[in-house]
Amino acid sequence: MNLIVSNAHIGVSYFFILSGFIMIIAYNNKNINVLNYYKNRFARIYPMYIFALLLFLVITKNNNNEQIFYNVVGLQSWIPGFPLTLNTPGWSISVEIFFTAYFLLFFTFLKNILLKLLQ
């Protein structure tokens, strides 16, 4: 069991890869409304994340404003020394927030490059 837990990060990496693949398939042949995309992703990810974070803060009575700020805005995984502060599993949501923010940019850029290469 200890071997599984100590290597859980590998499964998370595969989950992110699979999620990206599924998003590419889902959005490949669609006209994407940028505002709706961001609203839908935000509504899907952020409320439960904030609920879990608030629950953690109430239980632990943590009052480190810097940690709270980075966790609320989803930057804890991108600031050295903060990835596993407060709600430890929240680091993966921080990565997902980053991916969500840049997905359309990466997707459009890569799609245009691939289309040019295939012509």
Tab-separated table of N, CA and C in Angstrom:
chain	number	residue	atom	x	y	z
A	1	MET	N	0.825	-1.199	0.000
A	1	MET	CA	0.000	0.000	0.000
A	1	MET	C	0.866	1.259	0.000
A	2	ASN	N	1.947	1.238	0.776
A	2	ASN	CA	2.843	2.386	0.834
A	2	ASN	C	3.435	2.694	-0.536
A	3	LEU	N	3.720	1.655	-1.322
A	3	LEU	CA	4.260	1.834	-2.670
A	3	LEU	C	3.252	2.562	-3.564
A	4	ILE	N	1.988	2.207	-3.430
A	4	ILE	CA	0.937	2.855	-4.226
A	4	ILE	C	0.819	4.332	-3.852
A	5	VAL	N	0.769	4.608	-2.566
A	5	VAL	CA	0.617	5.990	-2.104
A	5	VAL	C	1.827	6.834	-2.498
A	6	SER	N	3.018	6.275	-2.376
A	6	SER	CA	4.220	7.050	-2.696
A	6	SER	C	4.365	7.313	-4.194
A	7	ASN	N	3.629	6.580	-5.028
A	7	ASN	CA	3.679	6.785	-6.477
A	7	ASN	C	2.374	7.337	-7.041
A	8	ALA	N	1.527	7.869	-6.184
A	8	ALA	CA	0.228	8.379	-6.625
A	8	ALA	C	0.372	9.529	-7.620
A	9	HIS	N	1.469	10.271	-7.539
A	9	HIS	CA	1.674	11.399	-8.459
A	9	HIS	C	1.697	10.945	-9.919
A	10	ILE	N	2.091	9.704	-10.155
A	10	ILE	CA	2.109	9.177	-11.526
A	10	ILE	C	0.677	9.083	-12.060
A	11	GLY	N	-0.224	8.598	-11.230
A	11	GLY	CA	-1.631	8.512	-11.625
A	11	GLY	C	-2.236	9.879	-11.898
A	12	VAL	N	-1.857	10.865	-11.105
A	12	VAL	CA	-2.364	12.223	-11.307
A	12	VAL	C	-1.866	12.769	-12.646
A	13	SER	N	-0.609	12.490	-12.972
A	13	SER	CA	-0.066	12.932	-14.267
A	13	SER	C	-0.841	12.309	-15.417
A	14	TYR	N	-1.122	11.015	-15.320
A	14	TYR	CA	-1.911	10.361	-16.366
A	14	TYR	C	-3.319	10.937	-16.444
A	15	PHE	N	-3.893	11.276	-15.299
A	15	PHE	CA	-5.217	11.890	-15.278
A	15	PHE	C	-5.204	13.214	-16.039
A	16	PHE	N	-4.186	14.042	-15.817
A	16	PHE	CA	-4.092	15.322	-16.525
A	16	PHE	C	-3.925	15.115	-18.024
A	17	ILE	N	-3.119	14.144	-18.414
A	17	ILE	CA	-2.926	13.855	-19.838
A	17	ILE	C	-4.242	13.403	-20.464
A	18	LEU	N	-4.936	12.484	-19.802
A	18	LEU	CA	-6.215	11.989	-20.300
A	18	LEU	C	-7.246	13.117	-20.377
A	19	SER	N	-7.274	13.975	-19.373
A	19	SER	CA	-8.211	15.107	-19.379
A	19	SER	C	-7.950	16.038	-20.555
A	20	GLY	N	-6.680	16.317	-20.828
A	20	GLY	CA	-6.336	17.166	-21.968
A	20	GLY	C	-6.753	16.533	-23.277
A	21	PHE	N	-6.535	15.234	-23.407
A	21	PHE	CA	-6.928	14.505	-24.612
A	21	PHE	C	-8.440	14.581	-24.815
A	22	ILE	N	-9.190	14.363	-23.751
A	22	ILE	CA	-10.654	14.404	-23.834
A	22	ILE	C	-11.136	15.815	-24.178
A	23	MET	N	-10.496	16.832	-23.617
A	23	MET	CA	-10.901	18.208	-23.941
A	23	MET	C	-10.628	18.529	-25.405
A	24	ILE	N	-9.521	18.049	-25.935
A	24	ILE	CA	-9.223	18.280	-27.354
A	24	ILE	C	-10.272	17.615	-28.232
A	25	ILE	N	-10.645	16.391	-27.898
A	25	ILE	CA	-11.686	15.699	-28.667
A	25	ILE	C	-13.016	16.450	-28.547
A	26	ALA	N	-13.351	16.882	-27.347
A	26	ALA	CA	-14.632	17.550	-27.117
A	26	ALA	C	-14.735	18.888	-27.848
A	27	TYR	N	-13.644	19.617	-27.944
A	27	TYR	CA	-13.685	20.957	-28.533
A	27	TYR	C	-13.161	21.020	-29.959
A	28	ASN	N	-12.714	19.921	-30.519
A	28	ASN	CA	-12.052	19.917	-31.818
A	28	ASN	C	-12.911	20.481	-32.942
A	29	ASN	N	-14.135	20.049	-33.065
A	29	ASN	CA	-14.979	20.471	-34.189
A	29	ASN	C	-16.062	21.460	-33.777
A	30	LYS	N	-15.836	22.182	-32.698
A	30	LYS	CA	-16.842	23.123	-32.215
A	30	LYS	C	-16.337	24.551	-32.337
A	31	ASN	N	-17.280	25.442	-32.574
A	31	ASN	CA	-16.978	26.863	-32.439
A	31	ASN	C	-17.088	27.177	-30.956
A	32	ILE	N	-16.012	27.607	-30.384
A	32	ILE	CA	-15.964	27.802	-28.942
A	32	ILE	C	-16.300	29.249	-28.603
A	33	ASN	N	-17.325	29.414	-27.786
A	33	ASN	CA	-17.639	30.720	-27.234
A	33	ASN	C	-16.741	30.887	-26.007
A	34	VAL	N	-15.786	31.789	-26.098
A	34	VAL	CA	-14.760	31.925	-25.060
A	34	VAL	C	-15.376	32.240	-23.703
A	35	LEU	N	-16.309	33.168	-23.658
A	35	LEU	CA	-16.927	33.539	-22.386
A	35	LEU	C	-17.660	32.351	-21.765
A	36	ASN	N	-18.434	31.618	-22.573
A	36	ASN	CA	-19.142	30.441	-22.055
A	36	ASN	C	-18.176	29.360	-21.596
A	37	TYR	N	-17.094	29.181	-22.335
A	37	TYR	CA	-16.088	28.185	-21.946
A	37	TYR	C	-15.570	28.488	-20.549
A	38	TYR	N	-15.152	29.731	-20.315
A	38	TYR	CA	-14.596	30.088	-19.012
A	38	TYR	C	-15.650	30.052	-17.908
A	39	LYS	N	-16.866	30.506	-18.204
A	39	LYS	CA	-17.934	30.448	-17.198
A	39	LYS	C	-18.235	29.004	-16.807
A	40	ASN	N	-18.342	28.116	-17.787
A	40	ASN	CA	-18.649	26.712	-17.503
A	40	ASN	C	-17.535	26.032	-16.724
A	41	ARG	N	-16.290	26.273	-17.110
A	41	ARG	CA	-15.161	25.659	-16.399
A	41	ARG	C	-15.080	26.192	-14.973
A	42	PHE	N	-15.274	27.501	-14.818
A	42	PHE	CA	-15.244	28.106	-13.490
A	42	PHE	C	-16.334	27.504	-12.608
A	43	ALA	N	-17.546	27.413	-13.144
A	43	ALA	CA	-18.675	26.873	-12.380
A	43	ALA	C	-18.464	25.409	-12.018
A	44	ARG	N	-17.735	24.701	-12.830
A	44	ARG	CA	-17.509	23.280	-12.576
A	44	ARG	C	-16.420	23.046	-11.530
A	45	ILE	N	-15.400	23.869	-11.520
A	45	ILE	CA	-14.230	23.624	-10.682
A	45	ILE	C	-14.239	24.432	-9.387
A	46	TYR	N	-14.458	25.712	-9.489
A	46	TYR	CA	-14.160	26.629	-8.398
A	46	TYR	C	-15.066	26.533	-7.166
A	47	PRO	N	-16.381	26.433	-7.301
A	47	PRO	CA	-17.223	26.429	-6.091
A	47	PRO	C	-16.887	25.301	-5.107
A	48	MET	N	-16.703	24.090	-5.592
A	48	MET	CA	-16.386	22.985	-4.692
A	48	MET	C	-14.984	23.147	-4.101
A	49	TYR	N	-14.074	23.666	-4.892
A	49	TYR	CA	-12.716	23.927	-4.408
A	49	TYR	C	-12.747	24.928	-3.255
A	50	ILE	N	-13.476	26.028	-3.435
A	50	ILE	CA	-13.579	27.046	-2.382
A	50	ILE	C	-14.305	26.488	-1.163
A	51	PHE	N	-15.347	25.689	-1.382
A	51	PHE	CA	-16.050	25.068	-0.259
A	51	PHE	C	-15.086	24.218	0.571
A	52	ALA	N	-14.295	23.381	-0.087
A	52	ALA	CA	-13.335	22.525	0.623
A	52	ALA	C	-12.285	23.369	1.340
A	53	LEU	N	-11.833	24.430	0.699
A	53	LEU	CA	-10.837	25.309	1.313
A	53	LEU	C	-11.418	26.007	2.542
A	54	LEU	N	-12.635	26.518	2.431
A	54	LEU	CA	-13.277	27.177	3.573
A	54	LEU	C	-13.509	26.204	4.718
A	55	LEU	N	-13.927	24.996	4.392
A	55	LEU	CA	-14.114	23.968	5.413
A	55	LEU	C	-12.797	23.698	6.134
A	56	PHE	N	-11.730	23.579	5.380
A	56	PHE	CA	-10.413	23.366	5.970
A	56	PHE	C	-10.030	24.531	6.879
A	57	LEU	N	-10.265	25.760	6.418
A	57	LEU	CA	-9.904	26.933	7.215
A	57	LEU	C	-10.691	27.000	8.517
A	58	VAL	N	-11.963	26.626	8.473
A	58	VAL	CA	-12.787	26.625	9.685
A	58	VAL	C	-12.281	25.573	10.668
A	59	ILE	N	-11.965	24.396	10.162
A	59	ILE	CA	-11.515	23.302	11.028
A	59	ILE	C	-10.155	23.606	11.643
A	60	THR	N	-9.236	24.139	10.854
A	60	THR	CA	-7.865	24.349	11.338
A	60	THR	C	-7.637	25.724	11.944
A	61	LYS	N	-8.554	26.641	11.719
A	61	LYS	CA	-8.418	28.025	12.198
A	61	LYS	C	-7.111	28.658	11.723
A	62	ASN	N	-6.749	28.353	10.493
A	62	ASN	CA	-5.536	28.912	9.895
A	62	ASN	C	-5.764	30.386	9.604
A	63	ASN	N	-4.799	31.214	9.945
A	63	ASN	CA	-4.945	32.647	9.679
A	63	ASN	C	-3.731	33.221	8.943
A	64	ASN	N	-3.049	32.380	8.189
A	64	ASN	CA	-1.919	32.854	7.392
A	64	ASN	C	-2.475	33.458	6.103
A	65	ASN	N	-2.571	34.782	6.078
A	65	ASN	CA	-3.218	35.465	4.952
A	65	ASN	C	-2.533	35.209	3.620
A	66	GLU	N	-1.216	35.070	3.623
A	66	GLU	CA	-0.501	34.814	2.368
A	66	GLU	C	-0.875	33.446	1.812
A	67	GLN	N	-0.903	32.427	2.662
A	67	GLN	CA	-1.320	31.090	2.223
A	67	GLN	C	-2.762	31.105	1.738
A	68	ILE	N	-3.621	31.762	2.475
A	68	ILE	CA	-5.034	31.825	2.099
A	68	ILE	C	-5.187	32.502	0.739
A	69	PHE	N	-4.504	33.618	0.527
A	69	PHE	CA	-4.596	34.334	-0.748
A	69	PHE	C	-4.179	33.441	-1.908
A	70	TYR	N	-2.998	32.817	-1.822
A	70	TYR	CA	-2.512	31.979	-2.920
A	70	TYR	C	-3.452	30.809	-3.194
A	71	ASN	N	-4.048	30.259	-2.146
A	71	ASN	CA	-4.976	29.150	-2.333
A	71	ASN	C	-6.298	29.609	-2.930
A	72	VAL	N	-6.809	30.754	-2.520
A	72	VAL	CA	-8.083	31.253	-3.053
A	72	VAL	C	-7.968	31.554	-4.543
A	73	VAL	N	-6.857	32.152	-4.964
A	73	VAL	CA	-6.699	32.493	-6.382
A	73	VAL	C	-6.089	31.353	-7.193
A	74	GLY	N	-5.775	30.233	-6.543
A	74	GLY	CA	-5.278	29.057	-7.257
A	74	GLY	C	-3.836	29.158	-7.706
A	75	LEU	N	-3.043	29.941	-7.011
A	75	LEU	CA	-1.639	30.103	-7.394
A	75	LEU	C	-0.667	29.300	-6.532
A	76	GLN	N	-1.166	28.554	-5.554
A	76	GLN	CA	-0.264	27.909	-4.613
A	76	GLN	C	0.721	26.942	-5.268
A	77	SER	N	0.363	26.348	-6.374
A	77	SER	CA	1.278	25.419	-7.047
A	77	SER	C	2.349	26.140	-7.853
A	78	TRP	N	2.204	27.419	-8.034
A	78	TRP	CA	3.110	28.181	-8.896
A	78	TRP	C	4.013	29.118	-8.112
A	79	ILE	N	3.840	29.183	-6.804
A	79	ILE	CA	4.671	30.021	-5.947
A	79	ILE	C	5.543	29.097	-5.104
A	80	PRO	N	6.863	29.199	-5.210
A	80	PRO	CA	7.739	28.305	-4.431
A	80	PRO	C	7.415	28.350	-2.939
A	81	GLY	N	7.317	27.165	-2.349
A	81	GLY	CA	7.046	27.052	-0.928
A	81	GLY	C	5.583	26.954	-0.556
A	82	PHE	N	4.675	27.035	-1.519
A	82	PHE	CA	3.252	27.049	-1.204
A	82	PHE	C	2.424	25.899	-1.773
A	83	PRO	N	2.954	24.957	-2.538
A	83	PRO	CA	2.071	24.014	-3.231
A	83	PRO	C	1.230	23.138	-2.318
A	84	LEU	N	1.728	22.771	-1.165
A	84	LEU	CA	0.978	21.852	-0.306
A	84	LEU	C	0.512	22.524	0.978
A	85	THR	N	0.332	23.827	0.941
A	85	THR	CA	-0.165	24.525	2.121
A	85	THR	C	-1.686	24.424	2.168
A	86	LEU	N	-2.213	24.556	3.326
A	86	LEU	CA	-3.656	24.505	3.569
A	86	LEU	C	-4.251	23.189	3.082
A	87	ASN	N	-5.120	23.229	2.109
A	87	ASN	CA	-5.790	22.026	1.608
A	87	ASN	C	-4.837	21.311	0.644
A	88	THR	N	-4.101	20.344	1.151
A	88	THR	CA	-3.013	19.716	0.392
A	88	THR	C	-3.415	19.245	-0.999
A	89	PRO	N	-4.538	18.533	-1.193
A	89	PRO	CA	-4.890	18.105	-2.551
A	89	PRO	C	-5.237	19.256	-3.493
A	90	GLY	N	-5.377	20.456	-2.955
A	90	GLY	CA	-5.711	21.609	-3.778
A	90	GLY	C	-4.654	21.960	-4.809
A	91	TRP	N	-3.435	21.415	-4.665
A	91	TRP	CA	-2.398	21.710	-5.665
A	91	TRP	C	-2.865	21.274	-7.048
A	92	SER	N	-3.606	20.155	-7.111
A	92	SER	CA	-4.040	19.664	-8.422
A	92	SER	C	-5.095	20.593	-9.029
A	93	ILE	N	-5.910	21.208	-8.189
A	93	ILE	CA	-6.892	22.174	-8.685
A	93	ILE	C	-6.168	23.426	-9.181
A	94	SER	N	-5.097	23.806	-8.505
A	94	SER	CA	-4.288	24.934	-8.961
A	94	SER	C	-3.736	24.671	-10.359
A	95	VAL	N	-3.280	23.461	-10.595
A	95	VAL	CA	-2.780	23.084	-11.924
A	95	VAL	C	-3.925	23.093	-12.932
A	96	GLU	N	-5.086	22.591	-12.527
A	96	GLU	CA	-6.241	22.568	-13.430
A	96	GLU	C	-6.705	23.985	-13.777
A	97	ILE	N	-6.660	24.891	-12.813
A	97	ILE	CA	-7.022	26.285	-13.081
A	97	ILE	C	-6.073	26.875	-14.123
A	98	PHE	N	-4.783	26.604	-13.984
A	98	PHE	CA	-3.797	27.075	-14.958
A	98	PHE	C	-4.085	26.490	-16.337
A	99	PHE	N	-4.334	25.186	-16.379
A	99	PHE	CA	-4.617	24.521	-17.649
A	99	PHE	C	-5.881	25.095	-18.288
A	100	THR	N	-6.916	25.300	-17.485
A	100	THR	CA	-8.165	25.865	-17.988
A	100	THR	C	-7.939	27.266	-18.558
A	101	ALA	N	-7.140	28.060	-17.859
A	101	ALA	CA	-6.891	29.431	-18.303
A	101	ALA	C	-6.180	29.476	-19.649
A	102	TYR	N	-5.297	28.519	-19.889
A	102	TYR	CA	-4.485	28.555	-21.104
A	102	TYR	C	-4.891	27.547	-22.169
A	103	PHE	N	-5.863	26.715	-21.893
A	103	PHE	CA	-6.244	25.667	-22.840
A	103	PHE	C	-6.613	26.233	-24.210
A	104	LEU	N	-7.485	27.228	-24.235
A	104	LEU	CA	-7.927	27.770	-25.531
A	104	LEU	C	-6.762	28.347	-26.328
A	105	LEU	N	-5.849	29.010	-25.648
A	105	LEU	CA	-4.682	29.569	-26.328
A	105	LEU	C	-3.817	28.447	-26.918
A	106	PHE	N	-3.487	27.452	-26.100
A	106	PHE	CA	-2.679	26.322	-26.576
A	106	PHE	C	-3.397	25.567	-27.684
A	107	PHE	N	-4.671	25.304	-27.469
A	107	PHE	CA	-5.458	24.520	-28.419
A	107	PHE	C	-5.513	25.209	-29.780
A	108	THR	N	-5.838	26.495	-29.781
A	108	THR	CA	-5.931	27.241	-31.038
A	108	THR	C	-4.574	27.307	-31.733
A	109	PHE	N	-3.531	27.582	-30.983
A	109	PHE	CA	-2.183	27.676	-31.538
A	109	PHE	C	-1.752	26.346	-32.153
A	110	LEU	N	-1.898	25.262	-31.402
A	110	LEU	CA	-1.478	23.950	-31.904
A	110	LEU	C	-2.336	23.489	-33.072
A	111	LYS	N	-3.621	23.774	-33.014
A	111	LYS	CA	-4.510	23.380	-34.105
A	111	LYS	C	-4.111	24.083	-35.400
A	112	ASN	N	-3.812	25.370	-35.318
A	112	ASN	CA	-3.390	26.122	-36.503
A	112	ASN	C	-2.069	25.602	-37.053
A	113	ILE	N	-1.134	25.277	-36.192
A	113	ILE	CA	0.154	24.736	-36.641
A	113	ILE	C	-0.043	23.391	-37.320
A	114	LEU	N	-0.834	22.521	-36.699
A	114	LEU	CA	-1.059	21.195	-37.285
A	114	LEU	C	-1.776	21.284	-38.622
A	115	LEU	N	-2.745	22.177	-38.725
A	115	LEU	CA	-3.453	22.340	-39.999
A	115	LEU	C	-2.504	22.813	-41.097
A	116	LYS	N	-1.591	23.709	-40.774
A	116	LYS	CA	-0.615	24.178	-41.760
A	116	LYS	C	0.344	23.058	-42.160
A	117	LEU	N	0.749	22.242	-41.196
A	117	LEU	CA	1.666	21.138	-41.492
A	117	LEU	C	1.014	20.068	-42.356
A	118	LEU	N	-0.285	19.871	-42.182
A	118	LEU	CA	-0.990	18.822	-42.921
A	118	LEU	C	-1.393	19.260	-44.324
A	119	GLN	N	-1.286	20.530	-44.644
A	119	GLN	CA	-1.688	21.011	-45.976
A	119	GLN	C	-0.578	20.825	-46.973
